[in-house]
Short mmCIF file of C-alpha atoms and ligand atoms in Angstrom, two decimals:
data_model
loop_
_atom_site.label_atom_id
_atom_site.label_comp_id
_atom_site.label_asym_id
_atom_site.label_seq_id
_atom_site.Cartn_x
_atom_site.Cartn_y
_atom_site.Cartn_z
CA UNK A 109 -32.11 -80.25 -16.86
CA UNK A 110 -28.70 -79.32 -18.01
CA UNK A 111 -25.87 -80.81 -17.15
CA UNK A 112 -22.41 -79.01 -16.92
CA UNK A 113 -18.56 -80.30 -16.89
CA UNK A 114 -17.45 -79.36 -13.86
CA UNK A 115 -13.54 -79.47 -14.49
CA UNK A 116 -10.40 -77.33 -16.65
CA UNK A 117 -9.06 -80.24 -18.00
CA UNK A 118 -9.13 -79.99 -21.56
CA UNK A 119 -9.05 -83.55 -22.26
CA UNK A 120 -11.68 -83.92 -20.15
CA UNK A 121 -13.77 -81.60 -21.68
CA UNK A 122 -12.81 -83.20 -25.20
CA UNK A 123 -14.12 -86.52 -24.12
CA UNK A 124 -17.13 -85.59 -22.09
CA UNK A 125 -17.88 -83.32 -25.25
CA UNK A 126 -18.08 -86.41 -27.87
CA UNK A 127 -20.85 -88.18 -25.56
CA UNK A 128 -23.32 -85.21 -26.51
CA UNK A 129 -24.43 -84.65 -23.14
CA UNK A 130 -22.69 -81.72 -21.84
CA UNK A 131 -24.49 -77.69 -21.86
CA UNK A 132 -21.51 -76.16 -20.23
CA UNK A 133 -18.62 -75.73 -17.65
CA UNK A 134 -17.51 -74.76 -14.48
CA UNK A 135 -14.34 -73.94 -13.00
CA UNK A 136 -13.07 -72.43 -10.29
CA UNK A 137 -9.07 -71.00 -8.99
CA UNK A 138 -8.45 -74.70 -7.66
CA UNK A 139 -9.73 -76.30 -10.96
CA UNK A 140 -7.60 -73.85 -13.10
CA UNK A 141 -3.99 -74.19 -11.32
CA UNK A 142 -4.64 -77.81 -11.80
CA UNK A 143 -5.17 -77.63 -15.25
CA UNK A 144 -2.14 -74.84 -15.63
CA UNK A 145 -0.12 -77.14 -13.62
CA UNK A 146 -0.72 -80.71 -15.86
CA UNK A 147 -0.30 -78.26 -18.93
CA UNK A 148 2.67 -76.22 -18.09
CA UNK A 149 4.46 -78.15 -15.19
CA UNK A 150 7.46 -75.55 -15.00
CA UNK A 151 5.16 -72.39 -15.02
CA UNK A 152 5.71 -69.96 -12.33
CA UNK A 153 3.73 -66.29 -12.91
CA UNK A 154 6.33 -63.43 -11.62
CA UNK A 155 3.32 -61.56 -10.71
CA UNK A 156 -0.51 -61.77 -10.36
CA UNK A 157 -0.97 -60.12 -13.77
CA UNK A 158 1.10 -62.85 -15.47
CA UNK A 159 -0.92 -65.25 -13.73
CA UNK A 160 -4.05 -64.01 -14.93
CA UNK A 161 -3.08 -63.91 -18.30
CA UNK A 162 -1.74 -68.04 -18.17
CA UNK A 163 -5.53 -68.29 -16.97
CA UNK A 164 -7.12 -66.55 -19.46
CA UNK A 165 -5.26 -68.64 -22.13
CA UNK A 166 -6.58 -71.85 -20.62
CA UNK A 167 -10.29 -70.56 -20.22
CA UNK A 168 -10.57 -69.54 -23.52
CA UNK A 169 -9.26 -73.30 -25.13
CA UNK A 170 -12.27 -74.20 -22.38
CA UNK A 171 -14.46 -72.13 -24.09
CA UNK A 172 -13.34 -73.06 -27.67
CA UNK A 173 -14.14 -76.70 -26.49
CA UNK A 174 -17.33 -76.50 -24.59
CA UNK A 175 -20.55 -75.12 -26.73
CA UNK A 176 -22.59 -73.04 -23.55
CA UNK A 177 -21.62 -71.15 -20.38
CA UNK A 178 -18.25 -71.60 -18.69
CA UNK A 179 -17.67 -69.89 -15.49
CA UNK A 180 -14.54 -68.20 -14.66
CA UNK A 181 -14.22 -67.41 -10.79
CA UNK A 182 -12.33 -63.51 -10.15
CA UNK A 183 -9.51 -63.85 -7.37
CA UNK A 184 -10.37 -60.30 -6.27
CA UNK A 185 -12.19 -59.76 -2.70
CA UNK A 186 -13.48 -56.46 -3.10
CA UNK A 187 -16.27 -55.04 -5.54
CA UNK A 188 -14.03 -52.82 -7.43
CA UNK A 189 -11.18 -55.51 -8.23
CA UNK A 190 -13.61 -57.83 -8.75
CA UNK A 191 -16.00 -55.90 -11.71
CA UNK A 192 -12.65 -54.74 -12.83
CA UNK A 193 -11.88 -58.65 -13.24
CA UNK A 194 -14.78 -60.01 -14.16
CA UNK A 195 -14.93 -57.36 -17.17
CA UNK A 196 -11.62 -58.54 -18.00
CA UNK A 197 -12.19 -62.37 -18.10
CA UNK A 198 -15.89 -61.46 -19.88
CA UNK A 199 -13.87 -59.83 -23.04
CA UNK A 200 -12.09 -63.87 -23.02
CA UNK A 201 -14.94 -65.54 -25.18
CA UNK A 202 -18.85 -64.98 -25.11
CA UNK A 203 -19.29 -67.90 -23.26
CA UNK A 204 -17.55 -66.43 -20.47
CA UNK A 205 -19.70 -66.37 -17.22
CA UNK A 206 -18.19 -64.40 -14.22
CA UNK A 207 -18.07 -66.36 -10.99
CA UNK A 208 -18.09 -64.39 -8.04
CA UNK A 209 -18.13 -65.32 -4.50
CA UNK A 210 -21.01 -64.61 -2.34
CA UNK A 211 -20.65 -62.30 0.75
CA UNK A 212 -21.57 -58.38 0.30
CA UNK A 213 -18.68 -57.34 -1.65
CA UNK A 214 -20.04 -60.17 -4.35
CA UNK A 215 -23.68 -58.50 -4.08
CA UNK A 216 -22.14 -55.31 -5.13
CA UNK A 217 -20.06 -56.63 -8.07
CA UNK A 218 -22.74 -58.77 -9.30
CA UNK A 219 -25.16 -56.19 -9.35
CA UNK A 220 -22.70 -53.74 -11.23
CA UNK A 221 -21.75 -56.64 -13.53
CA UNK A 222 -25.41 -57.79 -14.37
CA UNK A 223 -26.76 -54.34 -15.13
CA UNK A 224 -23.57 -54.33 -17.72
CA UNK A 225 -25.16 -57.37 -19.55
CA UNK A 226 -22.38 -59.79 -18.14
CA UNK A 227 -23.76 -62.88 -16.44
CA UNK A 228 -22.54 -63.85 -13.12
CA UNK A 229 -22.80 -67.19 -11.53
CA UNK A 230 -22.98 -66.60 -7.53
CA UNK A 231 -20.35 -68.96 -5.64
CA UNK A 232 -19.85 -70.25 -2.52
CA UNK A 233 -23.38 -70.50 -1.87
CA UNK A 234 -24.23 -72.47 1.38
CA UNK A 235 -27.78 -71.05 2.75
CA UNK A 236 -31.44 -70.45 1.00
CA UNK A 237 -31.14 -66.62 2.38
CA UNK A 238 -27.61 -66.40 0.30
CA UNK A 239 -29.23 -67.76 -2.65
CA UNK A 240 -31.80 -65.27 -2.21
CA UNK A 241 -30.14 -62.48 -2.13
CA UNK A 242 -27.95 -63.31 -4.86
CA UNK A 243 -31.10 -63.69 -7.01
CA UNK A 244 -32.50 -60.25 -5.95
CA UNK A 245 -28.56 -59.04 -6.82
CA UNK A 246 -29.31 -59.87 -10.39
CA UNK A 247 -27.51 -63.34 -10.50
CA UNK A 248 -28.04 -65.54 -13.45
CA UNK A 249 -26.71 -68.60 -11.72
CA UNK A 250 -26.96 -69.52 -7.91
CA UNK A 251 -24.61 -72.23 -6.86
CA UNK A 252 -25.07 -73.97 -3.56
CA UNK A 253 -22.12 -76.43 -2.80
CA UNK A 254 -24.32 -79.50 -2.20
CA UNK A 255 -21.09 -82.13 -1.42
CA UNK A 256 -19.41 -79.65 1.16
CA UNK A 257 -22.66 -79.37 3.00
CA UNK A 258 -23.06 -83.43 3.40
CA UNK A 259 -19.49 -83.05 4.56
CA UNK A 260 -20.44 -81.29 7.69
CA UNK A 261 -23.89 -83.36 8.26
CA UNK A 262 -25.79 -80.60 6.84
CA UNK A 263 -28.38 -81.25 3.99
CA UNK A 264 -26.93 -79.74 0.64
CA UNK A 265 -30.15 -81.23 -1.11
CA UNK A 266 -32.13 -79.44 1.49
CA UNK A 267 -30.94 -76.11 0.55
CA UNK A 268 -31.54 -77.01 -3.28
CA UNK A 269 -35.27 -77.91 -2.64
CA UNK A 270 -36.00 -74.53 -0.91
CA UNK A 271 -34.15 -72.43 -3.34
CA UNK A 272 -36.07 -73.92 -6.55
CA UNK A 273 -39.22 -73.06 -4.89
CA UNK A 274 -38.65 -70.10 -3.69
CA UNK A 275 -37.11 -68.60 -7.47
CA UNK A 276 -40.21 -70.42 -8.79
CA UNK A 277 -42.68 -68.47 -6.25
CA UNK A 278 -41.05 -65.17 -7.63
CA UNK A 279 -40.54 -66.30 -10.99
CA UNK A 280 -36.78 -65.03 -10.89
CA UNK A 281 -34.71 -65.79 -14.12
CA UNK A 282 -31.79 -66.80 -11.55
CA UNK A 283 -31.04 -70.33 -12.51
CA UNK A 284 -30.53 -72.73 -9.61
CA UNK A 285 -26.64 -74.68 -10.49
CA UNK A 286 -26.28 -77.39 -8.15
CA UNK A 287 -22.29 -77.55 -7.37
CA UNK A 288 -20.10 -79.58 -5.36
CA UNK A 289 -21.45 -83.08 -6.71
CA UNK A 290 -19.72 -85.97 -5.44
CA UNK A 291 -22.12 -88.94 -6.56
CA UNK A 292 -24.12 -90.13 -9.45
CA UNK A 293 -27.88 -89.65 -6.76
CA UNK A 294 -26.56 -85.99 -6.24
CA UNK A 295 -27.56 -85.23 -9.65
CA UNK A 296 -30.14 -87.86 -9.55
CA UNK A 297 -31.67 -86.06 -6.15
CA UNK A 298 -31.38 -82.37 -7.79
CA UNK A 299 -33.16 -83.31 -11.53
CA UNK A 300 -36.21 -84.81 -9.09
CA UNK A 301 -36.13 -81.24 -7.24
CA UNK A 302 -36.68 -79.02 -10.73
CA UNK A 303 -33.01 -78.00 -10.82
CA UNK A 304 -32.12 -76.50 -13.77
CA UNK A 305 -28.50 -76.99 -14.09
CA UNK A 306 -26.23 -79.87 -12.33
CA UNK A 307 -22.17 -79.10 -12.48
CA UNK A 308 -20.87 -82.66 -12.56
CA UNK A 309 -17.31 -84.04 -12.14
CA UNK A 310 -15.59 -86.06 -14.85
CA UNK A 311 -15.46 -88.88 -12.39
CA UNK A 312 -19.29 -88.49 -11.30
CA UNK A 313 -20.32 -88.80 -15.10
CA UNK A 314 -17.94 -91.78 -15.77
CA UNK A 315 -20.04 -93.88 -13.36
CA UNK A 316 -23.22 -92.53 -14.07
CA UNK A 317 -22.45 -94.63 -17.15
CA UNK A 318 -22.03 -97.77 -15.76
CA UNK A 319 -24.06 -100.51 -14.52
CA UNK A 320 -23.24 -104.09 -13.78
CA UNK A 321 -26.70 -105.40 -15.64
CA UNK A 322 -25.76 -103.66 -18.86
CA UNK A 323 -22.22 -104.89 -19.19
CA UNK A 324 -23.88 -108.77 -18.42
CA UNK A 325 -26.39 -107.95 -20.66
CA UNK A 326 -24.90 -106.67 -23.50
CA UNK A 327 -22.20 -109.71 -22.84
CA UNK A 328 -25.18 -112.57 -22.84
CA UNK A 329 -26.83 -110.60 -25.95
CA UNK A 330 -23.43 -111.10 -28.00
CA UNK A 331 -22.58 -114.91 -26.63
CA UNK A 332 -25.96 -116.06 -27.66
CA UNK A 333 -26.11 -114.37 -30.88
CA UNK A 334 -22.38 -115.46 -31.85
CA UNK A 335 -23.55 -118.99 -30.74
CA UNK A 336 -24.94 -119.37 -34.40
CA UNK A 337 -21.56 -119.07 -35.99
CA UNK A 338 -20.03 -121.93 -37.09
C1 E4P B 398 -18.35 -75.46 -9.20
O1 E4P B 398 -18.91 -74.45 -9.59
C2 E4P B 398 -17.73 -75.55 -7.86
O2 E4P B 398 -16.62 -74.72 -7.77
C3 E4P B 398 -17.34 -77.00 -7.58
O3 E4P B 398 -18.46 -77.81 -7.87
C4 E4P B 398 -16.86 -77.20 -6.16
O4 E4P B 398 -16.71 -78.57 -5.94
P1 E4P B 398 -15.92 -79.17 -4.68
O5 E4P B 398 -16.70 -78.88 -3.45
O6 E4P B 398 -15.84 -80.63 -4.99
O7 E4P B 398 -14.56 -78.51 -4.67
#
């Protein structure tokens, strides 16, 4: 299973990079005007196309950082605007994957953007028929927001273990991305269910590290050991 950074912080990135663990990246608009904002505090765009461009610049450090995919969501609504974008934030670095929110206007751009070679990673995903379709669209990724699902008492993990059988029934090359982690046994629950990719928060990965036992371990292994010293 892989495991992707799911933040635009570049320090972030930096760190989670040095552990040796991480395939990729995900971010999204909210994850990107954070990062803009930390980096550039006083930065205000006069227009959307200056905006895009402050983007761009951050995405492609992300890329420069992270050695695999890194999605990079279009703001557009329509199919046009948003193959016209994605094209656009493609040419930033090869690692560039287009994100592009599902509904039928995303069908359409995805399937105009895939035929082109460009990989798109379908968003927003919240329902095994959405996945579906975004497969048979020509998606490369599939991301169903597991944590904002258990928000409203529905089962994200449910929708995770339908969707990896049914793209293993039709032996689609769609990759299943579980998104929207919030705990270490979300991406405990998806590796058990065959999904190929987990996007995991910063925070999510810092205490998938810990454990109590280890830290008293590795404590009691060093006392007794230094107990020989003079
Ligand atoms: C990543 O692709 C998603 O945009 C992200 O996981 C959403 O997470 P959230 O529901 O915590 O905002």
């Amino acid at each position: 299973m892989k495991i992707f950074a799911d933040t635009a912080n570049l320090d972030e990135l930096r760190e989670l990079k040095s552990l040796g663990i991480i395939d990729g990246a995900t971010t999204n608009p909210t994850l990107l005007s954070k990062e803009i904002k930390r980096l550039y505090p006083d930065f205000r765009a006069h227009n959307k196309e200056e905006l895009m461009e402050k983007g761009k610049e951050v995405l492609k450090e992300v890329c420069e950082i992270v050695d695999g995919p890194v999605s990079a969501e279009v703001i557009a609504t329509d199919a046009d605007g948003m193959v016209e974008e994605g094209k656009k934030l493609a040419k930033v670095h090869k690692h560039i994957v287009i994100k592009i929110p599902f509904g039928a206007e995303g069908l359409k751009a995805t399937k105009r953007l895939s035929a082109e070679g460009i990989r798109v990673n379908m968003t927003l995903v919240f329902s095994p028929s959405q996945g579906l379709l975004s497969a048979k669209a020509g998606a490369r990724y599939v991301s169903p927001f597991i944590g904002r699902m258990d928000d409203i008492s529905n089962s994200g993990m449910e929708v995770v273990r339908i969707l990896t059988e049914v793209f293993s029934i039709y032996d689609f090359e769609t990759e299943l991305l579980v998104a929207s982690v919030r705990h270490p046994m979300h991406v405990v629950e998806a590796s058990l269910l065959g999904a190929d990719i987990v996007t995991v928060p910063p925070d999510v990965i810092k205490k998938m590290l810990k454990h109590p036992l280890t830290d008293i371990g590795l404590k009691r292994f060093l006392n007794d050991w230094e107990s020989l010293l003079k």
